[in-house]
Short mmCIF file of C-alpha atoms and ligand atoms in Angstrom, two decimals:
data_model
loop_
_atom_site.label_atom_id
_atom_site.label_comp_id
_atom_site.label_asym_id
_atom_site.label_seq_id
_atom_site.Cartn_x
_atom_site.Cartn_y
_atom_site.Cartn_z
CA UNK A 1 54.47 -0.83 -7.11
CA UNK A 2 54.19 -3.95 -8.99
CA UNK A 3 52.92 -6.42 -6.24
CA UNK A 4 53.85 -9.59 -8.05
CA UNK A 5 57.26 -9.41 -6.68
CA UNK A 6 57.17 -7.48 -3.44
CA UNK A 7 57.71 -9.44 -0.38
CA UNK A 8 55.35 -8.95 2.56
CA UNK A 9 56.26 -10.06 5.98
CA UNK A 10 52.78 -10.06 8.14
CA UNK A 11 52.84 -10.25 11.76
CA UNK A 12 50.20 -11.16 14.12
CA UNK A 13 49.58 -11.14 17.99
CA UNK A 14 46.40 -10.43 18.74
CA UNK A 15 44.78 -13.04 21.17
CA UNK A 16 47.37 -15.82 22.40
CA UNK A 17 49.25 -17.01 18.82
CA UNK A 18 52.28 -15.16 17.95
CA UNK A 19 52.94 -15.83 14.45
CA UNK A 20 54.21 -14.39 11.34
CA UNK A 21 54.50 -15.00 7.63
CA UNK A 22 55.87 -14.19 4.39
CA UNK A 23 53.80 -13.77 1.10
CA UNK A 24 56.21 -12.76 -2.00
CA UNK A 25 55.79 -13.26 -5.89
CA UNK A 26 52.23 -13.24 -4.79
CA UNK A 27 52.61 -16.32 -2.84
CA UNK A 28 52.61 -17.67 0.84
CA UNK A 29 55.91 -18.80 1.40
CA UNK A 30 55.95 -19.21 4.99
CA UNK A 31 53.16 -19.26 8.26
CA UNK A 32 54.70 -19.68 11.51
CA UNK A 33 52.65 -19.58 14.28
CA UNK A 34 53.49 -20.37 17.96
CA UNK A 35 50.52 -21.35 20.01
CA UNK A 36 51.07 -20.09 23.70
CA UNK A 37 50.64 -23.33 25.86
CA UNK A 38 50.57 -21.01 29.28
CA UNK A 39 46.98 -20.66 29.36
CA UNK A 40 46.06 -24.63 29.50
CA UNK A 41 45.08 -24.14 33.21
CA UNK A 42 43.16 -21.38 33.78
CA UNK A 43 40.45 -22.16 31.21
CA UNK A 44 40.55 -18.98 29.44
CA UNK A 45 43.37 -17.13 27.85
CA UNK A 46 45.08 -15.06 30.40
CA UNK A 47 45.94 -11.16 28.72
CA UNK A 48 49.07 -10.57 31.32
CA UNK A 49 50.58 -13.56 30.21
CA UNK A 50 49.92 -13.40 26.25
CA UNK A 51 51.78 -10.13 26.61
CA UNK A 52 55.07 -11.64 27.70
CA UNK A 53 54.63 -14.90 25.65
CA UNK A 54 54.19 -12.58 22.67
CA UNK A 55 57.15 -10.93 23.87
CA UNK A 56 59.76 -13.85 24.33
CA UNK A 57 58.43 -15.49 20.78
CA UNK A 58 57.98 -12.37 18.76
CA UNK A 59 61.78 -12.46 17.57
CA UNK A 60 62.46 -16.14 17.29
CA UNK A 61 58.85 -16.55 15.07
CA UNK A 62 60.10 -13.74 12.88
CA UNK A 63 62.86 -14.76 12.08
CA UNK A 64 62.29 -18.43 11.50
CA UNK A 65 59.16 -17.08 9.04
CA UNK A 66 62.14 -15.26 7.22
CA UNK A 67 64.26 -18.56 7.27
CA UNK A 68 61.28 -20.80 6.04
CA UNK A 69 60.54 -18.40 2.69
CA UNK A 70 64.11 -17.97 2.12
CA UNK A 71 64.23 -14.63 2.25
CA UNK A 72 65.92 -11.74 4.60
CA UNK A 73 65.16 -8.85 6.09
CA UNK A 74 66.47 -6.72 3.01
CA UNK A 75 64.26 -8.12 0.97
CA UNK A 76 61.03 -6.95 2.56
CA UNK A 77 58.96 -4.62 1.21
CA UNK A 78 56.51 -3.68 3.63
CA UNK A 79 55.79 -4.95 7.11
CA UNK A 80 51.60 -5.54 7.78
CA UNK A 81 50.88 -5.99 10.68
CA UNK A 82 47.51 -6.84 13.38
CA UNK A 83 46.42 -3.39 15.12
CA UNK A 84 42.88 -4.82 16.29
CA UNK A 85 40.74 -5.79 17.75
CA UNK A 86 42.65 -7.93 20.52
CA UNK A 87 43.94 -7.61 23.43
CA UNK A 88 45.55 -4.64 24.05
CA UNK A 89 48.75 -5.55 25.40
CA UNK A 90 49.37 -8.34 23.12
CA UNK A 91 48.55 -5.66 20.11
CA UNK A 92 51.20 -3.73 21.35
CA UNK A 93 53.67 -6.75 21.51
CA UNK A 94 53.24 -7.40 17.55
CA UNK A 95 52.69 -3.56 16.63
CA UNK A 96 55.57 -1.98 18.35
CA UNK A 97 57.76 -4.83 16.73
CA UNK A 98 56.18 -3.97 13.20
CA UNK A 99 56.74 -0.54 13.47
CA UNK A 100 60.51 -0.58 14.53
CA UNK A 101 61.11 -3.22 12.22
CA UNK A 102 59.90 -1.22 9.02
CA UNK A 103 61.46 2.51 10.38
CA UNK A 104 64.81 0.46 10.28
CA UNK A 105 64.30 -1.38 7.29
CA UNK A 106 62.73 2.30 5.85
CA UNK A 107 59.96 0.06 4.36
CA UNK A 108 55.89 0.86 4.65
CA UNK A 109 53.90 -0.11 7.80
CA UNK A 110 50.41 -1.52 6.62
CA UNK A 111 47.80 -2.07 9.54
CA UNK A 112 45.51 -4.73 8.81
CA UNK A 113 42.36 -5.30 11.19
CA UNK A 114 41.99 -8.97 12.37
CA UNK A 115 38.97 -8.92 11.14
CA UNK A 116 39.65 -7.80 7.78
CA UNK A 117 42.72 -10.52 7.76
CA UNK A 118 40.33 -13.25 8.64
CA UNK A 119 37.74 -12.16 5.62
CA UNK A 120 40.97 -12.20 3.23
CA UNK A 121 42.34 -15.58 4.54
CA UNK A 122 40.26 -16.83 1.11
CA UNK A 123 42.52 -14.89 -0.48
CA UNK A 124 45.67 -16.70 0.60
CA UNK A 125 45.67 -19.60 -2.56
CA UNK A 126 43.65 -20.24 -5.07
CA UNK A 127 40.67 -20.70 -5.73
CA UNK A 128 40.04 -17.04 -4.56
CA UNK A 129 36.27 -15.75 -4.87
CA UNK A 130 35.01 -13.39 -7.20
CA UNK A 131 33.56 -10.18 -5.78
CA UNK A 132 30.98 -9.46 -4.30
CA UNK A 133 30.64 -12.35 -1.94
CA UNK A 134 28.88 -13.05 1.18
CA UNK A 135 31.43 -13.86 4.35
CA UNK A 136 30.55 -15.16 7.34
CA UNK A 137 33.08 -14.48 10.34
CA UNK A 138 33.23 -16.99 12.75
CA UNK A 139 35.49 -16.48 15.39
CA UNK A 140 35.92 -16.76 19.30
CA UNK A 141 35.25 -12.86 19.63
CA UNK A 142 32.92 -12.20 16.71
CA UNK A 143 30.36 -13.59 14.75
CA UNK A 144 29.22 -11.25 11.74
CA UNK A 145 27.55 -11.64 7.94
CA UNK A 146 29.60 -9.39 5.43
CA UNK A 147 28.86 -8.85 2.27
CA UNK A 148 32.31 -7.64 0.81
CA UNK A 149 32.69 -5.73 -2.56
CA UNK A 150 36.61 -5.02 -3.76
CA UNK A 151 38.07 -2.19 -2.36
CA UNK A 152 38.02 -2.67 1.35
CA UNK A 153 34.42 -1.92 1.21
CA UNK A 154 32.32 -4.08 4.06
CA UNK A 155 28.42 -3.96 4.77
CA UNK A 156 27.32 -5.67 7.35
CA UNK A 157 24.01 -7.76 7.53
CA UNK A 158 23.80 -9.30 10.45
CA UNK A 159 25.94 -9.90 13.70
CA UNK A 160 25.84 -11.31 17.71
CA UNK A 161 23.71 -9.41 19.35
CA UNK A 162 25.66 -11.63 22.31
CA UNK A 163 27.97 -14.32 22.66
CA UNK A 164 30.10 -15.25 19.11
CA UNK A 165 29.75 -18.58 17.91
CA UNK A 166 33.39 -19.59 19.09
CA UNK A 167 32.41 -18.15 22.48
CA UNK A 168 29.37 -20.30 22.32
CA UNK A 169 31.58 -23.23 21.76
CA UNK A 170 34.58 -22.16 24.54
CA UNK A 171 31.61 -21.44 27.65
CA UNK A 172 29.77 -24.86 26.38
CA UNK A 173 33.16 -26.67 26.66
CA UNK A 174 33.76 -25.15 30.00
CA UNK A 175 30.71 -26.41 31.54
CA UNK A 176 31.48 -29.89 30.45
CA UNK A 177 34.74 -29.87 31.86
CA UNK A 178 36.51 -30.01 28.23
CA UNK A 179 39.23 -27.49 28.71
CA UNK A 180 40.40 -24.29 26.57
CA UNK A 181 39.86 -23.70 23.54
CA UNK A 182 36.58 -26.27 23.58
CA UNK A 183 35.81 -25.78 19.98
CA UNK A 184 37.88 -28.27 18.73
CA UNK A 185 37.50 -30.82 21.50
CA UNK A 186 33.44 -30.02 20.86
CA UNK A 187 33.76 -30.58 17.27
CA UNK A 188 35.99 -34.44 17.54
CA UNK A 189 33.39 -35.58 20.49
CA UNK A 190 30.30 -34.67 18.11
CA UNK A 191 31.86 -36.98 15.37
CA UNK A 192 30.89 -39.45 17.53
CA UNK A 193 27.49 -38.14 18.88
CA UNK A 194 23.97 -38.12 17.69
CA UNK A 195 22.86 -34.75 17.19
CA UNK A 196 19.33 -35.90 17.88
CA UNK A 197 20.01 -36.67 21.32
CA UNK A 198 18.61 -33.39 22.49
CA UNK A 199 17.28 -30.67 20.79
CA UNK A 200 18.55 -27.14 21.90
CA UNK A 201 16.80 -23.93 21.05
CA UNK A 202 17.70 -22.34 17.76
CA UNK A 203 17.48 -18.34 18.32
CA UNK A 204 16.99 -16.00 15.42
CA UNK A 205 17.06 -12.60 17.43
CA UNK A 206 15.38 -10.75 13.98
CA UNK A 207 17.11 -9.47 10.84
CA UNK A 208 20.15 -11.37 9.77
CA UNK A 209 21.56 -11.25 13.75
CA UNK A 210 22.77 -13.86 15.87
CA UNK A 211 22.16 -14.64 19.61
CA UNK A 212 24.09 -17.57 21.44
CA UNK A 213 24.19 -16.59 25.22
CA UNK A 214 20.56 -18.71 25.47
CA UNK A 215 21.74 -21.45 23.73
CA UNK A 216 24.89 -21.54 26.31
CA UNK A 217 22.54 -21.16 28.82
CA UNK A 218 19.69 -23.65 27.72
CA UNK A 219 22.53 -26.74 27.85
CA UNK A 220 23.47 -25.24 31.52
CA UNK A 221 19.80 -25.63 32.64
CA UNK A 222 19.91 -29.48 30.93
CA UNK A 223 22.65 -30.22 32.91
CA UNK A 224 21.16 -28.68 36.38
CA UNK A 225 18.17 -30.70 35.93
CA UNK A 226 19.94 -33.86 36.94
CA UNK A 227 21.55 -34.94 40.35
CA UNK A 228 25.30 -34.86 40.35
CA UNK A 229 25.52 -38.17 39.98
CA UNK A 230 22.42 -38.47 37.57
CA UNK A 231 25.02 -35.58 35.19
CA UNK A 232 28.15 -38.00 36.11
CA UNK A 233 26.23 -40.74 34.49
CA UNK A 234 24.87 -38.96 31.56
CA UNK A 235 28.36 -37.40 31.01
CA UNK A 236 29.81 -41.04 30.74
CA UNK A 237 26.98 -42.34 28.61
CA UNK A 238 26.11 -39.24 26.22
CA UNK A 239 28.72 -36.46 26.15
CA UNK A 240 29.69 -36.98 22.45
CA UNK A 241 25.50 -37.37 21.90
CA UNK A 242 25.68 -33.98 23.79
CA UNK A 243 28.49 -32.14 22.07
CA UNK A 244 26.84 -33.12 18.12
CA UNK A 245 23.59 -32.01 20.01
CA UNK A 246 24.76 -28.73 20.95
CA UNK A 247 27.17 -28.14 17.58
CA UNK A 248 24.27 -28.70 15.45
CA UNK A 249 22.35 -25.78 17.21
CA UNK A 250 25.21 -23.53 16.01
CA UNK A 251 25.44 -24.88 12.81
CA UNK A 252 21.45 -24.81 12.10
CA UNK A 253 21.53 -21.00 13.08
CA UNK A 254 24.58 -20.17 11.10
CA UNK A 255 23.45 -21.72 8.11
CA UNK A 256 19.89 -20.41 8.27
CA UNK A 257 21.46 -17.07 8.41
CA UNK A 258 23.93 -17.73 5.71
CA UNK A 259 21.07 -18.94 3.42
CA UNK A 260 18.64 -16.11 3.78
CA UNK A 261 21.29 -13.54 3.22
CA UNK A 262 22.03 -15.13 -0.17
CA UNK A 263 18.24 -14.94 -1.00
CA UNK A 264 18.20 -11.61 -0.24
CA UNK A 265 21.08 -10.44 -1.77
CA UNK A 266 21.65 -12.21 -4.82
CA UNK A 267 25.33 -12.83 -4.37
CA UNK A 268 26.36 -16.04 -6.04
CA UNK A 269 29.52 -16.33 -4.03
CA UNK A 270 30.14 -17.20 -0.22
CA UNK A 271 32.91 -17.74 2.10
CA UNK A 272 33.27 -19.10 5.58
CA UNK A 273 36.21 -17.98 7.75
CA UNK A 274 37.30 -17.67 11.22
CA UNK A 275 38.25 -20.43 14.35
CA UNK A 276 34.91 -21.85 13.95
CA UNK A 277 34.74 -22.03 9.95
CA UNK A 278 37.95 -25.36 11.53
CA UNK A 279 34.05 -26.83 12.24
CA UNK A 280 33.59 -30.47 10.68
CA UNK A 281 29.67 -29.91 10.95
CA UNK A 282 29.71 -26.68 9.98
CA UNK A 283 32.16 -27.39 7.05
CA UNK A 284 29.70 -30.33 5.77
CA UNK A 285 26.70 -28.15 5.78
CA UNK A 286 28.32 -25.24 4.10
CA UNK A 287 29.10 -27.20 1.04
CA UNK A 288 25.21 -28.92 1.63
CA UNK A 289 24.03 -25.49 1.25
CA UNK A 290 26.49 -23.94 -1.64
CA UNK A 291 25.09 -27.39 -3.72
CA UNK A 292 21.26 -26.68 -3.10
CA UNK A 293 21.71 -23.01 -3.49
CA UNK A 294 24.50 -23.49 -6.74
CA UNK A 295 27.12 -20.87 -5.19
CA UNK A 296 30.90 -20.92 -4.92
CA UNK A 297 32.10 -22.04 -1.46
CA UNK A 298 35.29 -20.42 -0.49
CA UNK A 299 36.83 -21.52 3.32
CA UNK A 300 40.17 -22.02 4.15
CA UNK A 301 42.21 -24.86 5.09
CA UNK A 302 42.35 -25.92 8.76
CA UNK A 303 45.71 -24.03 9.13
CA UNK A 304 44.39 -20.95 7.73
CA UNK A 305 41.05 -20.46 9.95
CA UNK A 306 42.62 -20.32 13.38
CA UNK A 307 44.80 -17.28 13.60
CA UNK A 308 47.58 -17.07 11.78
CA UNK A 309 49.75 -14.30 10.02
CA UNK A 310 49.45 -15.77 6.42
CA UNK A 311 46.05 -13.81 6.00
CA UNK A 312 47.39 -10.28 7.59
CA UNK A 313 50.45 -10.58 4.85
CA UNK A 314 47.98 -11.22 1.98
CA UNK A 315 45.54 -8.42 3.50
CA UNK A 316 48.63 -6.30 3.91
CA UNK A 317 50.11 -7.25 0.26
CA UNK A 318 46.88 -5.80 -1.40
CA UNK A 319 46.51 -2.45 1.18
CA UNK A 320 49.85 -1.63 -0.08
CA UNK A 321 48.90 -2.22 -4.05
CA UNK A 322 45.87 0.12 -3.32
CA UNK A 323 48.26 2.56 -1.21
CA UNK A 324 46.70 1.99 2.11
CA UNK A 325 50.21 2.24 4.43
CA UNK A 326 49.97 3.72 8.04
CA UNK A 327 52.09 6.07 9.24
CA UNK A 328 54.06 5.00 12.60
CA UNK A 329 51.94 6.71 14.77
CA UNK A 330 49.41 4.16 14.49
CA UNK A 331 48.32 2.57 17.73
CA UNK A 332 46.67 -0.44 18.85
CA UNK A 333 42.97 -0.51 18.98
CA UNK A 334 41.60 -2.97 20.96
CA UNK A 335 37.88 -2.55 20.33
CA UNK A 336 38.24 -1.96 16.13
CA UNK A 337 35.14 -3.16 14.04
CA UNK A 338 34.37 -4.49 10.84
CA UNK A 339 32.23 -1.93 9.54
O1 LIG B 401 39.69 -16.95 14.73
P1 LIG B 401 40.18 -17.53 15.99
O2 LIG B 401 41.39 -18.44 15.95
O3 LIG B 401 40.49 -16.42 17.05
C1 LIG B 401 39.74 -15.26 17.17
O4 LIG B 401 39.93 -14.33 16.35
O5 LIG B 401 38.85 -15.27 18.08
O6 LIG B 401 38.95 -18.33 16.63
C2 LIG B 401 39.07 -19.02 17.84
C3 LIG B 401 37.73 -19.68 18.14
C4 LIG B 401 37.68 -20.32 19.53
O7 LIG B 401 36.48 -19.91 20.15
C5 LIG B 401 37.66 -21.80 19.23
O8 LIG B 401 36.98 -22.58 20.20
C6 LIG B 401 36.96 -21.84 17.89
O9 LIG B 401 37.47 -20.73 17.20
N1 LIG B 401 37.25 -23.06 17.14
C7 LIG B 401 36.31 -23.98 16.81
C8 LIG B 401 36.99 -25.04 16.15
N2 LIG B 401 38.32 -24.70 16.07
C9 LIG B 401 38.45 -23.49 16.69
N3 LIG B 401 34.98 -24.01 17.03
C10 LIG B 401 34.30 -25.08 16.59
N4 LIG B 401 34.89 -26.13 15.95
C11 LIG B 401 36.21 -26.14 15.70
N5 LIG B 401 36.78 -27.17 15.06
ZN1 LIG B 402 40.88 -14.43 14.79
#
């Protein structure tokens, strides 16, 4: 199939964004993604309610994807699609859709792992890395080093042996009484905060792994130390000092990680992706470390770290050049890994 001109419609629904997107002539000509504003209050995303969200938006984000890249349904080629890890229900929202959308349109079904779509979101405009590079996945769920070779082939070097980084970020923002999702609010508070202010403990669990439940709970413990009204007081005074404090904890153990994995591996090209990769601090000392260490840094725009479908139709657009379509049997898996 000459993949220069097919036309790849890639769906997503795996957490609480329904979106979808169109790649075709090997470029992204639409990303639509509806952000589900029915979880504000409860702090967390709420899986019953993604489900129907998913549900009522699946249609109406489809087609407006198809309206944006000027295309219709007869043009598609193949439909990729999200089939983990996620929740399970919302999964099944975006999968069942795929699947009846491509037996009716008699095109291929392509499966894409999340995961897999965030390492290929460099992928989605140019400059694209070279392979093999080093690819750290920052998200709210997972937190892995990946050195990736062409051909869908993964090693991993290191992952959370705990919380992921996002998570670290979400829990942190809870206890401060910032809302859902707190990495973002986190990151434009720090802007304005010393980092210095406090130093938090920096784990490094052995190997190229990750830990981030102590950090969450060595700023818990900070806060307990004071009086209500002695934390009501520091909260007024300090909380962006206490947010850069607390990001640059994350960002010192990333990055340490991320540098000794180039040492040992010799790979002269590295990208960042994932929720957290959206991180100003993070994004600052990437290209810090790419300079001292002369690498390529590859991390995608803001749009394109958060979830989106753009990177499960590019993902799905070169499974279907190599072959890799699913049959329509395929089913949701929840718990799917990396490698
Ligand atoms: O990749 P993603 O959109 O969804 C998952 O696959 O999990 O990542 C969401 C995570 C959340 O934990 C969110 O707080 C975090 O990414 N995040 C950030 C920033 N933007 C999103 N963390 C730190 N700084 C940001 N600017
Ligand atoms: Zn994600």
């Amino acid at each position: 199939m000459d993949t220069n001109e097919t036309v790849v419609l890639g769906i997503e629904s795996s957490c609480d964004d329904t979106a979808a997107a169109i790649v075709a002539g090997g470029r992204l000509r639409s990303s639509v993604i509806s952000s589900q504003l029915v979880h504000a209050g409860f702090g967390g995303v709420v899986p019953e309610l993604a489900s129907r969200a998913h549900q009522r938006l699946i249609v109406p984000v489809v087609e407006q994807a198809l309206k944006e890249a000027g295309v219709t349904k007869g043009d598609l080629d193949a439909v990729a699609v999200t089939y983990g890890p996620g929740l399970a229900g919302s999964l099944l929202v975006g999968l069942s859709f795929a699947k009846a959308y491509a037996f009716a349109l008699d095109v291929p079904l392509v499966g894409v792992n999340h995961l897999e779509g965030h390492v290929y979101s460099v992928f989605i405009e140019p400059p694209v890395p070279a392979f093999p590079f080093l690819c750290l996945v920052v998200s709210g769920g997972h937190t892995q080093l990946v050195l990736v070779e062409e051909g869908f082939r993964h090693t991993t070097l290191g992952r959370t042996r705990d919380d992921a980084a996002g998570e670290a970020f979400d829990k942190v923002a809870k206890l401060l009484d910032l809302g859902y999702p707190g990495g973002p609010r986190i990151d434009a508070l720090a802007r304005e905060g010393d980092p210095s202010f406090h130093t938090f403990p920096r784990s490094r669990p052995g190997g190229l792994d990750f830990s981030f439940s102590g950090l969450k709970t060595s700023v818990l413990y900070y806060l307990n130390a004071f009086s209500e009204a002695e934390r009501t007081a520091l909260l007024e005074a300090h909380l962006p000092d206490l947010c850069a404090a607390f990001q640059q904890a994350v960002v010192d153990v990333l990055i340490d990680a991320v540098r000794r994995a180039l040492h040992e591996t010799g790979v002269r090209h590295l990208a960042i992706v994932g929720g957290v990769s959206a991180n100003t601090a993070l994004r600052a000392a990437a290209d810090d470390l790419a300079e001292a260490e002369g690498v390529t840094l590859h991390v995608p725009r803001l749009a394109h770290c958060m979830d989106n479908a753009a990177m499960i139709a590019v993902t799905g657009r070169v499974k279907l050049a190599a072959g890799q379509t699913s049959p329509l049997t395929l089913t949701a898996e929840p718990n799917l890994n990396l490698t």
